[in-house]
Coordinates of C-alpha atoms in Angstrom, one line a residue:
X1 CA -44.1 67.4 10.0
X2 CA -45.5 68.8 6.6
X3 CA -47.4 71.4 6.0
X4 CA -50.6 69.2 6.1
X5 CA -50.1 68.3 9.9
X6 CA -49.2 71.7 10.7
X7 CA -52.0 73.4 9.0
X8 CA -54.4 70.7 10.8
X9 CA -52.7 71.0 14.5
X10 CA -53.9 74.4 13.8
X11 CA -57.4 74.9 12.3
X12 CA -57.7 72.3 15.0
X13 CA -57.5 74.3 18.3
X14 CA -59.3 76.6 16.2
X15 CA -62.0 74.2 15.3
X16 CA -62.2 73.1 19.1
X17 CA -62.8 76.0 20.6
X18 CA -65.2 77.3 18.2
X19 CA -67.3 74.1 18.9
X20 CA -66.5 74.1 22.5
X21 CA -65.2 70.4 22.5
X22 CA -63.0 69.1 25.0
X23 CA -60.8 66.4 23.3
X24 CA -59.3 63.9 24.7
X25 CA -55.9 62.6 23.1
X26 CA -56.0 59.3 24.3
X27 CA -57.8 56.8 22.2
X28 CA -60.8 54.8 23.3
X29 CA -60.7 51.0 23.0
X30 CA -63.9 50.7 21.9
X31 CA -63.4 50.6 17.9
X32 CA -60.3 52.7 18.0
X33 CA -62.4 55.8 18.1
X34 CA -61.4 59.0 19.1
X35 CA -64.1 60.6 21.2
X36 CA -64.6 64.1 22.8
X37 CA -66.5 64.5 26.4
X38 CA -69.6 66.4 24.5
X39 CA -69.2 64.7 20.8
X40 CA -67.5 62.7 18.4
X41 CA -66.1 65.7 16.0
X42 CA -66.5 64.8 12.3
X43 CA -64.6 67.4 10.8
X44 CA -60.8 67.0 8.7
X45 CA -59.0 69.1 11.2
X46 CA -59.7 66.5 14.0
X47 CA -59.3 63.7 12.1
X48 CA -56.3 65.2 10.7
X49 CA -54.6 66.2 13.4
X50 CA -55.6 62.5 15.3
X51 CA -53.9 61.5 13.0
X52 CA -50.9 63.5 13.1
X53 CA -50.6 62.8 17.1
X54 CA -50.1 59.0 16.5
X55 CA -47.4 59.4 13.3
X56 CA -49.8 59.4 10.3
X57 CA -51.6 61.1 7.4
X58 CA -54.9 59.9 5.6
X59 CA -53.7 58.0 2.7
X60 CA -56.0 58.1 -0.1
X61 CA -55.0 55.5 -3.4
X62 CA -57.0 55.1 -6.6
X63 CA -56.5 51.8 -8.3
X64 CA -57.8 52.3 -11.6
X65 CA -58.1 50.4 -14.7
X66 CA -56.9 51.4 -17.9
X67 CA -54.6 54.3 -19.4
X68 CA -55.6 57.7 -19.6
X69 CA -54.8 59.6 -22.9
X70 CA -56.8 62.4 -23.2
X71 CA -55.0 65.9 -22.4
X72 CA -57.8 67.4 -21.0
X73 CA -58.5 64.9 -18.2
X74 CA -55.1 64.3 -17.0
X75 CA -55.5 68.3 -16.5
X76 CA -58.6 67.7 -14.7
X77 CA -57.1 65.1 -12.2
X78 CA -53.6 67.1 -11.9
X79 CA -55.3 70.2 -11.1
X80 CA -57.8 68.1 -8.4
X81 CA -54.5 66.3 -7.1
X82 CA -53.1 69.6 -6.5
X83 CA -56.3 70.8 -4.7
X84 CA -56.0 67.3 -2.5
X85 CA -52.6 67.7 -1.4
X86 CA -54.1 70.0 1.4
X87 CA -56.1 67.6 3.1
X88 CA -54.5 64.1 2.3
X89 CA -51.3 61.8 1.0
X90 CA -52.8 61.4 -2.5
X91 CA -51.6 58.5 -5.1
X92 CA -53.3 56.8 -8.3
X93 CA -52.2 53.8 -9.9
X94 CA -53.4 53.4 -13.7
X95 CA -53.0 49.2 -14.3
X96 CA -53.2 48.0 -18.3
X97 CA -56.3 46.7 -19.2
X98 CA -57.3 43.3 -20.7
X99 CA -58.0 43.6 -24.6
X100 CA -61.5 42.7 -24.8
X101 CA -62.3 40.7 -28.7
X102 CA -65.3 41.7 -30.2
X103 CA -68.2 39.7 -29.2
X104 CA -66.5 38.3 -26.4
X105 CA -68.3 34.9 -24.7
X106 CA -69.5 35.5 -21.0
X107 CA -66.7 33.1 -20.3
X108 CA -64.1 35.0 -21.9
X109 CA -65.0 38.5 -20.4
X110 CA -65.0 36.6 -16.9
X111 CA -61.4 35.3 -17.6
X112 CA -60.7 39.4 -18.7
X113 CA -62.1 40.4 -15.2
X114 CA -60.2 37.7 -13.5
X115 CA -56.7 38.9 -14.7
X116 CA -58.0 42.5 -14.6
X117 CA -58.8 41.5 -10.7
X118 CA -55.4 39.8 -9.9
X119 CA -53.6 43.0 -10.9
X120 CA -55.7 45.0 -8.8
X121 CA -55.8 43.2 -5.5
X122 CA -51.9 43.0 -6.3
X123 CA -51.8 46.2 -4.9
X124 CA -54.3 46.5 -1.8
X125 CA -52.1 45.9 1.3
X126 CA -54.1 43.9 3.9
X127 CA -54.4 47.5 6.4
X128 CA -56.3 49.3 3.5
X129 CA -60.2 49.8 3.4
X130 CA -61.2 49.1 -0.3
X131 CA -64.6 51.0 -1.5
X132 CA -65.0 49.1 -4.7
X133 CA -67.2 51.2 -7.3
X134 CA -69.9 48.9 -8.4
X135 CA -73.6 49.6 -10.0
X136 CA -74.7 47.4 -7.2
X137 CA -73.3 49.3 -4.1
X138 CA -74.7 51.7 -1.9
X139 CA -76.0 55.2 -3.6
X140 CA -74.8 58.0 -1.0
X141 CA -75.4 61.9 -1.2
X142 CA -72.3 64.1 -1.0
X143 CA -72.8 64.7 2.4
X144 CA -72.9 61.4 3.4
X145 CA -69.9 60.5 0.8
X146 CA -67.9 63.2 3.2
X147 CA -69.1 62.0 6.7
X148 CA -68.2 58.2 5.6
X149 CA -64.6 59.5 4.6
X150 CA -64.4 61.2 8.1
X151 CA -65.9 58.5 9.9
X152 CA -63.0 56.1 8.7
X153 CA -60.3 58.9 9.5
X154 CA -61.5 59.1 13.3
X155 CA -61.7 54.7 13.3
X156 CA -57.9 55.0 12.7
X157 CA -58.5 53.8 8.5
X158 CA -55.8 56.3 7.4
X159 CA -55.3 54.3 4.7
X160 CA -58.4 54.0 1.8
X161 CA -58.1 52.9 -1.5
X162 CA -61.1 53.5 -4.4
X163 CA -61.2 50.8 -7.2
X164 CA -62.5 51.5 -10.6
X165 CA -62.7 48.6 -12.5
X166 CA -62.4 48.3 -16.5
X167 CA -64.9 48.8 -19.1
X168 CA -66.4 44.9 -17.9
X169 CA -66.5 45.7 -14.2
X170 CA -64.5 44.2 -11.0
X171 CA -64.0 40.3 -10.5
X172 CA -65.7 38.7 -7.2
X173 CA -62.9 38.6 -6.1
X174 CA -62.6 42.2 -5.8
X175 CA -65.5 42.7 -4.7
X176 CA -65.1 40.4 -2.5
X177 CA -62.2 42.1 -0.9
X178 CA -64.1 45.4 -0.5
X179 CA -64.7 46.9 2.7
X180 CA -67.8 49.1 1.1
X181 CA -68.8 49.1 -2.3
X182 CA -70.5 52.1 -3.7
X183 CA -72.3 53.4 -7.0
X184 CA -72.2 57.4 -7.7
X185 CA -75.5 56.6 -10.0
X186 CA -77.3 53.8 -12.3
X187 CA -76.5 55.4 -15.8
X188 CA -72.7 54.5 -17.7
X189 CA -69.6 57.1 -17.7
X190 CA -66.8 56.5 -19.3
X191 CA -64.0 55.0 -17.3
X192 CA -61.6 57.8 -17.9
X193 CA -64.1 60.5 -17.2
X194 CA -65.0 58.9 -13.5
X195 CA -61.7 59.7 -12.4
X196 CA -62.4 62.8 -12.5
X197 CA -65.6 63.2 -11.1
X198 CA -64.3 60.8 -8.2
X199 CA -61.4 62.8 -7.1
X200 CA -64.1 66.2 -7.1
X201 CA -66.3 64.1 -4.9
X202 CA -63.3 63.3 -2.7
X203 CA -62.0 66.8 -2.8
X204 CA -65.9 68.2 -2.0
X205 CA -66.1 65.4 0.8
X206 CA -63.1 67.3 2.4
X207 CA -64.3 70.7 1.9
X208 CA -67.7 69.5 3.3
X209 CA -65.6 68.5 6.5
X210 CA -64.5 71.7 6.8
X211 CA -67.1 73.6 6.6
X212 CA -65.4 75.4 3.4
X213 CA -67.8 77.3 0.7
X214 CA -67.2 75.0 -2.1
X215 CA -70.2 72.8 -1.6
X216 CA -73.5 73.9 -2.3

């Protein structure tokens, strides 16, 4: 067991008896939920240590699009990978992008997305929930960013994987395969820099979890 499991099995009693929960260790059949007799807890040490009790770990993958090469941002995410490592299995996959010719035809940036897409759904395994990041998805606070990543933790989705498209967006088919699809805001980032801001919204959904003075 790694230090992960053990450091949840612990906060965990701690967490339960703080909030007075009861919880059971069998799971319900309903939905694969775990429940308590008073609540459903929504916190990382339950959902961690559920976790732990039937041989996993929440898996968190980024599927991205393109290479970074920019010193300063592959600082940011090693330094925010580092800060995950305490609350989940953590793994980014960078896939080459599509060279895009200037004043490309609608049909020829669809053909780009297409490949793009192929490469991605390439690796999703079918027992992964996709949240696709699209301008059309759902616009969440952090809060509710943290309670949808524990929410999937106590359903038994260990394993999630976040898509970022390239600089023309995902193919249907991507977004097609996507459990949720969601949209951190309507104005443009750049590619590279979302990473980044992703994996601090990730790391600040767990901290929320636990109750931890990060978020404010």
């Amino acid at each position: 067991m790694n230090h992960v499991l053990v450091e949840a099995e612990r906060n965990t009693k701690i967490a339960v008896e703080r909030n007075n929960y009861i919880c059971h260790r069998t799971p319900c059949h309903l939905d694969g939920e775990f429940l308590c007799k008073k609540n459903r807890v929504q916190s990382t040490e339950i959902v961690l240590y559920t976790l732990c009790l039937y041989g996993g770990i929440m898996n968190i993958t980024l599927v991205t699009v393109g290479k970074l090469k920019e010193k300063y941002l592959k600082d940011a995410i090693s330094e925010y990978s580092k800060r995950l490592s305490r609350y989940c299995k953590l793994d980014i996959i960078e896939l080459q992008d599509e060279k895009t010719p200037e004043n490309a035809s609608d049909k020829e940036e669809s053909l780009i997305k297409e490949k793009e897409g192929q490469k991605i759904l390439g690796c999703i395994k079918d027992n992964m929930y996709v949240i696709a990041l699209d301008l059309k998805g759902s616009m969440i606070s952090s809060e509710e960013f943290s309670e949808l990543i524990g929410d999937l933790g106590i359903r038994g989705n260990s394993n999630i994987v976040f898509v970022i498209g390239g600089s023309l967006g995902l193919s249907k088919d991507v977004l097609s395969r996507a459990d949720y699809k969601l949209c951190f805001s309507k104005m443009t980032f750049p590619h590279q820099l979302f990473r980044v801001m992703l994996l601090e919204q990730i790391y600040r959904g767990f901290r929320i979890m636990k109750g931890e003075p990060y978020h404010k």
